[in-house]
CSV table of C-alpha atoms and ligand atoms in Angstrom, one decimal:
chain,number,residue,atom,x,y,z
A,251,MET,CA,-101.4,1.9,-20.1
A,252,THR,CA,-102.5,4.9,-22.2
A,253,LYS,CA,-102.7,4.4,-26.0
A,254,LYS,CA,-101.3,7.2,-28.0
A,255,ILE,CA,-103.2,8.1,-31.2
A,256,ALA,CA,-102.0,10.6,-33.7
A,257,VAL,CA,-105.1,12.3,-35.3
A,258,LEU,CA,-104.6,13.7,-38.8
A,259,PRO,CA,-107.8,15.2,-40.1
A,260,GLY,CA,-106.4,16.4,-43.4
A,261,ASP,CA,-108.5,18.3,-46.0
A,262,GLY,CA,-112.1,18.7,-47.3
A,263,ILE,CA,-114.5,16.6,-45.2
A,264,GLY,CA,-111.5,15.1,-43.3
A,265,PRO,CA,-111.9,17.3,-40.2
A,266,GLU,CA,-115.7,16.8,-40.0
A,267,ILE,CA,-115.6,13.0,-40.2
A,268,VAL,CA,-112.6,12.6,-38.0
A,269,ALA,CA,-114.3,14.7,-35.3
A,270,GLN,CA,-117.1,12.2,-35.2
A,271,ALA,CA,-114.7,9.2,-34.7
A,272,VAL,CA,-112.8,11.2,-32.0
A,273,LYS,CA,-116.2,11.7,-30.3
A,274,VAL,CA,-116.9,8.0,-30.4
A,275,LEU,CA,-113.5,7.1,-28.9
A,276,GLN,CA,-113.9,9.8,-26.2
A,277,ALA,CA,-117.2,8.2,-25.3
A,278,MET,CA,-115.2,5.1,-24.3
A,279,PRO,CA,-112.9,6.5,-21.5
A,280,GLU,CA,-112.1,2.9,-20.4
A,281,LEU,CA,-109.9,2.7,-23.5
A,282,ASN,CA,-107.4,5.0,-22.0
A,283,ILE,CA,-106.7,6.8,-25.2
A,284,GLU,CA,-104.7,10.0,-25.6
A,285,MET,CA,-105.1,11.8,-28.8
A,286,GLU,CA,-103.0,14.5,-30.4
A,287,GLU,CA,-103.7,16.3,-33.7
A,288,ALA,CA,-101.4,17.3,-36.5
A,289,ALA,CA,-101.7,18.6,-40.1
A,290,ILE,CA,-101.3,16.5,-43.2
A,291,GLY,CA,-102.1,16.9,-46.9
A,292,GLY,CA,-103.2,20.3,-48.1
A,293,ALA,CA,-103.5,21.4,-44.4
A,294,GLY,CA,-99.8,20.4,-43.9
A,295,TYR,CA,-98.9,22.4,-47.0
A,296,ASP,CA,-100.9,25.4,-45.7
A,297,THR,CA,-99.4,25.4,-42.2
A,298,ALA,CA,-95.8,24.1,-42.9
A,299,GLY,CA,-95.3,24.2,-46.6
A,300,ASP,CA,-95.1,20.4,-46.7
A,301,PRO,CA,-97.9,17.8,-47.2
A,302,LEU,CA,-96.2,15.7,-44.6
A,303,PRO,CA,-94.7,18.2,-42.1
A,304,GLU,CA,-91.7,16.9,-40.0
A,305,ALA,CA,-93.7,17.4,-36.8
A,306,THR,CA,-96.6,15.3,-38.1
A,307,LEU,CA,-94.3,12.4,-39.1
A,308,LYS,CA,-92.6,12.6,-35.7
A,309,LEU,CA,-96.0,12.5,-33.9
A,310,ALA,CA,-97.1,9.6,-36.1
A,311,ARG,CA,-93.9,7.6,-35.4
A,312,ALA,CA,-94.3,8.1,-31.7
A,313,ALA,CA,-97.9,7.1,-31.7
A,314,ASP,CA,-99.3,3.6,-31.3
A,315,ALA,CA,-101.7,4.2,-34.1
A,316,VAL,CA,-102.8,7.0,-36.5
A,317,LEU,CA,-106.3,8.0,-37.3
A,318,LEU,CA,-106.6,9.9,-40.7
A,319,GLY,CA,-109.4,11.7,-42.4
A,320,ALA,CA,-108.7,12.4,-46.1
A,321,VAL,CA,-106.4,14.6,-48.1
A,322,GLY,CA,-106.6,16.6,-51.3
A,323,GLY,CA,-108.5,19.5,-52.8
A,324,PRO,CA,-108.7,21.4,-56.2
A,325,GLN,CA,-106.8,24.3,-54.8
A,326,TYR,CA,-103.7,22.1,-54.5
A,327,ASP,CA,-103.8,20.5,-57.9
A,328,LYS,CA,-101.5,23.1,-59.5
A,329,LEU,CA,-98.7,22.7,-56.9
A,330,ASP,CA,-95.5,21.0,-57.8
A,331,ARG,CA,-96.0,17.2,-57.6
A,332,PRO,CA,-94.0,16.7,-54.3
A,333,LEU,CA,-96.0,19.3,-52.6
A,334,ARG,CA,-99.4,17.9,-53.4
A,335,PRO,CA,-101.6,16.5,-50.6
A,336,GLU,CA,-101.6,13.0,-52.0
A,337,ARG,CA,-97.8,12.8,-51.8
A,338,GLY,CA,-98.1,13.4,-48.0
A,339,LEU,CA,-100.4,10.4,-47.7
A,340,LEU,CA,-98.2,8.2,-49.9
A,341,ARG,CA,-95.1,9.3,-47.9
A,342,ILE,CA,-96.6,8.6,-44.5
A,343,ARG,CA,-97.6,5.1,-45.7
A,344,LYS,CA,-94.1,4.5,-46.9
A,345,GLU,CA,-92.3,6.1,-43.9
A,346,LEU,CA,-94.3,4.0,-41.5
A,347,ASN,CA,-93.9,0.9,-43.7
A,348,LEU,CA,-97.6,0.3,-43.8
A,349,PHE,CA,-97.5,-2.3,-46.5
A,350,ALA,CA,-100.7,-4.2,-45.8
A,351,ASN,CA,-103.9,-2.3,-46.5
A,352,LEU,CA,-107.0,-4.1,-45.3
A,353,ARG,CA,-110.2,-2.9,-46.9
A,354,PRO,CA,-113.3,-4.9,-45.8
A,355,ALA,CA,-116.4,-4.5,-48.0
A,356,LEU,CA,-119.4,-5.7,-46.2
A,357,LEU,CA,-123.0,-4.9,-46.7
A,358,TYR,CA,-125.1,-3.9,-43.8
A,359,PRO,CA,-128.5,-5.5,-44.5
A,360,GLU,CA,-130.2,-2.2,-43.8
A,361,LEU,CA,-128.3,-0.7,-46.8
A,362,ALA,CA,-129.2,-3.3,-49.3
A,363,GLU,CA,-131.4,-0.8,-51.1
A,364,SER,CA,-128.5,1.8,-51.3
A,365,SER,CA,-126.4,-0.6,-53.4
A,366,SER,CA,-126.7,-0.2,-57.1
A,367,LEU,CA,-126.8,-4.0,-57.4
A,368,LYS,CA,-129.8,-6.2,-56.8
A,369,PRO,CA,-130.3,-7.1,-53.1
A,370,GLU,CA,-129.9,-10.8,-53.8
A,371,VAL,CA,-126.5,-10.2,-55.4
A,372,VAL,CA,-125.1,-8.2,-52.4
A,373,SER,CA,-127.1,-9.3,-49.4
A,374,GLY,CA,-124.7,-11.0,-46.8
A,375,LEU,CA,-121.7,-9.7,-48.7
A,376,ASP,CA,-118.5,-9.8,-46.7
A,377,ILE,CA,-115.2,-9.5,-48.6
A,378,MET,CA,-111.8,-8.5,-47.3
A,379,ILE,CA,-109.5,-6.8,-49.9
A,380,VAL,CA,-105.8,-6.9,-48.9
A,381,ARG,CA,-104.1,-4.3,-51.0
A,382,GLU,CA,-100.3,-4.0,-51.0
A,383,LEU,CA,-99.6,-0.3,-50.1
A,384,THR,CA,-96.0,0.6,-50.3
A,385,GLY,CA,-94.8,-0.7,-53.7
A,386,ASP,CA,-95.9,-1.1,-57.3
A,387,VAL,CA,-96.3,1.7,-59.9
A,388,TYR,CA,-97.1,4.1,-57.0
A,389,PHE,CA,-93.5,4.2,-55.9
A,390,GLY,CA,-91.5,2.5,-58.7
A,391,GLN,CA,-88.5,4.3,-60.2
A,392,PRO,CA,-87.9,5.7,-62.8
A,393,ARG,CA,-91.0,7.9,-63.1
A,394,GLY,CA,-91.6,11.3,-64.7
A,395,ILE,CA,-92.7,13.4,-67.5
A,396,GLU,CA,-90.0,14.3,-70.1
A,397,VAL,CA,-89.5,15.2,-73.7
A,398,ARG,CA,-88.4,12.3,-76.0
A,399,ASN,CA,-88.2,12.6,-79.8
A,400,GLY,CA,-89.8,16.1,-79.7
A,401,GLU,CA,-92.9,15.1,-77.6
A,402,ARG,CA,-93.6,14.8,-74.0
A,403,VAL,CA,-93.9,11.3,-72.5
A,404,GLY,CA,-95.2,10.3,-69.1
A,405,PHE,CA,-93.9,7.1,-67.5
A,406,ASN,CA,-94.0,5.1,-64.3
A,407,THR,CA,-92.5,1.8,-63.3
A,408,MET,CA,-94.5,-1.2,-62.1
A,409,ILE,CA,-92.2,-3.2,-59.9
A,410,TYR,CA,-92.4,-5.7,-57.0
A,411,ALA,CA,-89.6,-7.4,-55.2
A,412,GLU,CA,-90.5,-10.9,-54.1
A,413,SER,CA,-90.0,-10.0,-50.5
A,414,GLU,CA,-92.7,-7.4,-50.9
A,415,VAL,CA,-95.1,-9.9,-52.4
A,416,ARG,CA,-94.3,-12.5,-49.8
A,417,ARG,CA,-95.0,-10.4,-46.8
A,418,VAL,CA,-98.4,-9.1,-48.0
A,419,ALA,CA,-99.3,-12.6,-49.2
A,420,ARG,CA,-98.7,-13.9,-45.7
A,421,VAL,CA,-100.9,-11.2,-44.2
A,422,ALA,CA,-103.7,-12.2,-46.6
A,423,PHE,CA,-103.3,-16.0,-46.0
A,424,ASP,CA,-103.4,-15.3,-42.2
A,425,ILE,CA,-106.6,-13.4,-42.6
A,426,ALA,CA,-108.1,-16.0,-44.9
A,427,MET,CA,-107.3,-18.6,-42.2
A,428,LYS,CA,-109.5,-16.6,-39.7
A,429,ARG,CA,-112.3,-16.2,-42.2
A,430,GLY,CA,-113.6,-18.5,-44.9
A,431,LYS,CA,-110.2,-20.0,-45.9
A,432,LYS,CA,-110.5,-18.8,-49.5
A,433,LEU,CA,-108.0,-16.4,-51.1
A,434,CYS,CA,-108.1,-15.0,-54.6
A,435,SER,CA,-104.8,-13.4,-55.8
A,436,VAL,CA,-105.5,-10.7,-58.5
A,437,GLU,CA,-103.0,-9.7,-61.1
A,438,LYS,CA,-102.5,-9.4,-64.8
A,439,ALA,CA,-100.0,-12.2,-65.4
A,440,ASN,CA,-101.1,-12.7,-69.0
A,441,VAL,CA,-99.5,-9.3,-69.9
A,442,LEU,CA,-97.2,-8.1,-67.1
A,443,GLU,CA,-93.9,-9.6,-65.9
A,444,CYS,CA,-94.4,-7.9,-62.6
A,445,SER,CA,-97.7,-9.9,-62.2
A,446,GLU,CA,-96.0,-13.1,-63.3
A,447,LEU,CA,-93.6,-12.9,-60.4
A,448,TRP,CA,-96.5,-11.9,-58.1
A,449,LYS,CA,-98.3,-15.0,-59.0
A,450,GLU,CA,-95.3,-17.3,-58.6
A,451,VAL,CA,-94.5,-15.9,-55.1
A,452,VAL,CA,-98.1,-16.2,-53.9
A,453,LEU,CA,-98.0,-19.8,-55.1
A,454,GLU,CA,-94.9,-20.4,-53.1
A,455,VAL,CA,-96.4,-18.9,-49.9
A,456,SER,CA,-99.5,-21.0,-50.4
A,457,LYS,CA,-97.5,-24.1,-49.6
A,458,ASP,CA,-97.5,-22.9,-45.9
A,459,TYR,CA,-101.2,-22.6,-45.9
A,460,PRO,CA,-102.6,-25.9,-47.2
A,461,GLU,CA,-106.0,-25.3,-45.7
A,462,VAL,CA,-106.5,-22.1,-47.7
A,463,GLU,CA,-108.1,-22.6,-51.1
A,464,LEU,CA,-106.1,-20.3,-53.4
A,465,SER,CA,-107.3,-19.0,-56.8
A,466,HIS,CA,-105.8,-16.6,-59.3
A,467,MET,CA,-107.7,-14.0,-61.3
A,468,TYR,CA,-106.7,-11.4,-63.9
A,469,VAL,CA,-107.7,-8.0,-62.7
A,470,ASP,CA,-110.1,-7.3,-65.6
A,471,ASN,CA,-112.0,-10.5,-64.9
A,472,ALA,CA,-111.9,-9.7,-61.1
A,473,ALA,CA,-113.6,-6.3,-61.9
A,474,MET,CA,-116.3,-8.1,-63.8
A,475,GLN,CA,-116.8,-10.9,-61.2
A,476,LEU,CA,-117.0,-8.3,-58.4
A,477,VAL,CA,-120.2,-6.9,-59.9
A,478,LYS,CA,-121.5,-10.2,-61.4
A,479,TRP,CA,-121.3,-12.4,-58.3
A,480,PRO,CA,-119.3,-10.7,-55.5
A,481,LYS,CA,-120.2,-13.3,-52.9
A,482,GLN,CA,-117.8,-15.8,-54.6
A,483,PHE,CA,-115.0,-13.9,-52.9
A,484,ASP,CA,-113.7,-14.2,-49.3
A,485,VAL,CA,-110.3,-12.6,-49.2
A,486,ILE,CA,-108.7,-10.9,-52.2
A,487,VAL,CA,-105.0,-10.0,-52.3
A,488,THR,CA,-103.6,-7.7,-54.9
A,489,GLY,CA,-101.0,-5.0,-55.7
A,490,ASN,CA,-101.3,-1.3,-54.9
A,491,ILE,CA,-102.8,0.0,-58.1
A,492,PHE,CA,-105.2,-2.9,-58.8
A,493,GLY,CA,-106.3,-2.7,-55.1
A,494,ASP,CA,-106.9,1.0,-55.3
A,495,ILE,CA,-109.3,0.5,-58.2
A,496,LEU,CA,-111.0,-2.7,-57.0
A,497,SER,CA,-111.6,-1.4,-53.5
A,498,ASP,CA,-113.5,1.7,-54.8
A,499,GLN,CA,-115.5,-0.7,-56.9
A,500,ALA,CA,-116.2,-3.0,-54.0
A,501,SER,CA,-117.3,0.0,-51.9
A,502,MET,CA,-120.3,0.5,-54.2
A,503,LEU,CA,-121.5,-3.1,-53.5
A,504,SER,CA,-122.0,-2.0,-50.0
A,505,GLY,CA,-124.1,1.0,-50.8
A,506,SER,CA,-121.8,3.9,-50.3
A,507,ILE,CA,-118.1,4.6,-50.4
A,508,GLY,CA,-118.9,6.5,-47.2
A,509,MET,CA,-119.3,3.2,-45.3
A,510,LEU,CA,-115.9,1.6,-45.9
A,511,PRO,CA,-113.1,1.7,-43.4
A,512,SER,CA,-109.5,0.6,-43.8
A,513,ALA,CA,-106.4,-0.4,-41.8
A,514,SER,CA,-102.9,0.0,-43.1
A,515,LEU,CA,-100.5,-2.2,-41.1
A,516,ASP,CA,-96.8,-2.7,-40.7
A,517,GLN,CA,-95.0,-5.8,-39.6
A,518,ASN,CA,-95.9,-5.2,-35.9
A,519,ASN,CA,-99.6,-4.2,-36.4
A,520,LYS,CA,-98.8,-0.6,-35.9
A,521,GLY,CA,-101.4,1.0,-38.1
A,522,MET,CA,-103.0,3.9,-39.8
A,523,TYR,CA,-106.7,3.9,-40.0
A,524,GLU,CA,-108.7,5.9,-42.6
A,525,PRO,CA,-111.9,5.7,-44.6
A,526,ILE,CA,-111.2,4.6,-48.1
A,527,HIS,CA,-113.1,7.6,-49.6
A,528,GLY,CA,-111.4,10.9,-50.4
A,529,SER,CA,-111.8,14.4,-49.2
A,530,ALA,CA,-115.0,15.2,-51.2
A,531,PRO,CA,-114.2,18.9,-51.6
A,532,ASP,CA,-117.7,19.5,-53.1
A,533,ILE,CA,-119.4,18.8,-49.8
A,534,ALA,CA,-116.7,19.9,-47.4
A,535,GLY,CA,-117.8,22.2,-44.6
A,536,LYS,CA,-121.5,21.4,-45.1
A,537,ASN,CA,-121.7,18.9,-42.2
A,538,ILE,CA,-123.4,16.4,-44.5
A,539,ALA,CA,-120.6,13.8,-45.1
A,540,ASN,CA,-121.0,10.3,-43.8
A,541,PRO,CA,-118.7,9.7,-40.8
A,542,LEU,CA,-119.4,6.0,-40.5
A,543,ALA,CA,-116.3,4.9,-42.6
A,544,THR,CA,-114.1,6.8,-40.2
A,545,ILE,CA,-115.9,5.6,-37.1
A,546,LEU,CA,-115.6,2.0,-38.4
A,547,SER,CA,-111.9,2.7,-39.0
A,548,ALA,CA,-111.6,3.5,-35.3
A,549,ALA,CA,-113.1,0.1,-34.6
A,550,MET,CA,-110.5,-1.5,-36.9
A,551,MET,CA,-107.9,0.3,-34.9
A,552,LEU,CA,-109.1,-1.3,-31.7
A,553,ARG,CA,-109.1,-4.7,-33.4
A,554,TYR,CA,-105.8,-4.7,-35.2
A,555,THR,CA,-103.4,-2.5,-33.3
A,556,PHE,CA,-104.8,-2.9,-29.8
A,557,GLY,CA,-106.2,-6.4,-30.1
A,558,ASP,CA,-109.4,-5.2,-28.4
A,559,GLU,CA,-112.0,-7.3,-30.3
A,560,ALA,CA,-114.7,-6.6,-27.7
A,561,ASN,CA,-114.6,-2.9,-28.0
A,562,ALA,CA,-114.2,-3.0,-31.8
A,563,LYS,CA,-117.4,-5.1,-31.9
A,564,ARG,CA,-119.1,-2.6,-29.6
A,565,ILE,CA,-118.5,0.3,-32.0
A,566,GLU,CA,-119.6,-1.9,-35.0
A,567,ALA,CA,-122.7,-2.9,-33.1
A,568,ALA,CA,-123.5,0.7,-32.4
A,569,VAL,CA,-123.2,1.6,-36.1
A,570,ARG,CA,-125.5,-1.3,-37.0
A,571,LYS,CA,-128.0,-0.1,-34.4
A,572,VAL,CA,-128.0,3.4,-35.8
A,573,LEU,CA,-128.6,1.9,-39.3
A,574,ALA,CA,-131.3,-0.4,-38.0
A,575,ASP,CA,-133.0,2.7,-36.4
A,576,GLY,CA,-133.2,4.2,-39.9
A,577,ILE,CA,-130.7,7.0,-39.3
A,578,ARG,CA,-129.0,8.0,-42.5
A,579,THR,CA,-126.6,10.6,-43.9
A,580,ALA,CA,-127.5,11.9,-47.4
A,581,ASP,CA,-125.4,9.4,-49.3
A,582,ILE,CA,-127.3,6.4,-47.9
A,583,TYR,CA,-130.7,8.0,-47.5
A,584,THR,CA,-133.7,6.2,-48.9
A,585,ALA,CA,-137.3,7.0,-48.6
A,586,GLY,CA,-138.8,6.3,-45.2
A,587,THR,CA,-135.5,6.8,-43.3
A,588,LYS,CA,-134.4,9.8,-41.3
A,589,LYS,CA,-131.8,12.0,-42.9
A,590,VAL,CA,-129.2,13.4,-40.4
A,591,SER,CA,-126.1,15.6,-40.6
A,592,CYS,CA,-122.5,14.3,-40.1
A,593,SER,CA,-122.3,15.4,-36.5
A,594,GLU,CA,-125.8,14.1,-35.8
A,595,MET,CA,-124.7,10.7,-37.1
A,596,GLY,CA,-121.7,10.9,-34.7
A,597,ASP,CA,-124.1,11.7,-31.8
A,598,ALA,CA,-126.3,8.8,-32.8
A,599,VAL,CA,-123.5,6.4,-32.7
A,600,VAL,CA,-122.4,7.7,-29.3
A,601,ALA,CA,-125.9,7.3,-28.0
A,602,ALA,CA,-126.1,3.8,-29.4
A,603,LEU,CA,-122.8,2.9,-27.7
A,604,LYS,CA,-124.2,4.1,-24.3
A,605,ALA,CA,-127.6,2.4,-24.7
B,897,IPM,C1,-106.8,5.6,-51.6
B,897,IPM,C2,-106.7,6.9,-52.4
B,897,IPM,C3,-105.2,7.3,-52.5
B,897,IPM,C4,-104.5,6.1,-53.2
B,897,IPM,C5,-104.9,8.6,-53.1
B,897,IPM,C6,-105.6,9.7,-52.4
B,897,IPM,C7,-103.4,8.9,-53.2
B,897,IPM,O1,-107.3,6.8,-53.6
B,897,IPM,O2,-106.4,5.6,-50.4
B,897,IPM,O3,-107.3,4.7,-52.1
B,897,IPM,O4,-104.5,6.1,-54.5
B,897,IPM,O5,-104.0,5.2,-52.6
B,898,MG,MG1,-108.3,5.0,-53.9
């Protein structure tokens, strides 16, 4: 059976990094993958006047999985809010009901030197952040900017329904069961009602997972603990905005934000796969971006949507081999290693796959 993948390169470095992941997938013909490309983000606005063009959404709905690059760029910052690239990304997440965002942060031993933390603090690091992706202050109503008492006010609504908390908590507990059986739920229940409910619901769900050791942490403390002693964490589950922030922070533990893939899943493991980094307009078009997060996202696609653990591991092993061989893009370059371009990095991974 052929697997259908919608490929959405997006903006900035998106097209360059996605091309490398496509190259890797094409180097594995036994996967039987059929890929079709469409525009999203600023590219969607440029071609169809909409950051999520109808045709793109249709293609994504019909596909088994979506591979996405990144969206956004300074040239779009002045557009009306609904037309901005980020809205296209948020809408596709919502439209496809991709509520569970898996963001693994692991340190490849070869990159220990690229981390800003001491090697002993990060060596062997392997954390999975499960970020809720379709709720919270990202989507809550009311929201807006308006004039009150003669001055402008900006406002958003932090809101979670218990069903939303429950389903993402289940995903996180299930993942914890397959890993170290430790789950830390991160919120701000000392201040926010929304978090108070979050905590209560996670506690309820925990009754179905007696083997998992559950802990609760306020987000400010979690931010501190992540840099103090990150290896205390196995799986973290948290809401949309806290997860957005903590996953960027966690990415630095692993050396570069250019290394971290992600999976966004619905109830049936249909998924969208994207690097957690942005479109990096400052280096776009220069062929110097790190494509490994996108290539590793393709590996996650094989694992989570297609249940193909063996080939997911093959891609991950190829990435590890390339790093062990001292091949580096600029962001992870250290003295004594070999600096390569984005496309050369893609070629190196393909070569390692075939070796
Ligand atoms: C991410 C990004 C997005 C988010 C932006 C681009 C809308 O930061 O995927 O983490 O905030 O979710
Ligand atoms: Mg983010």
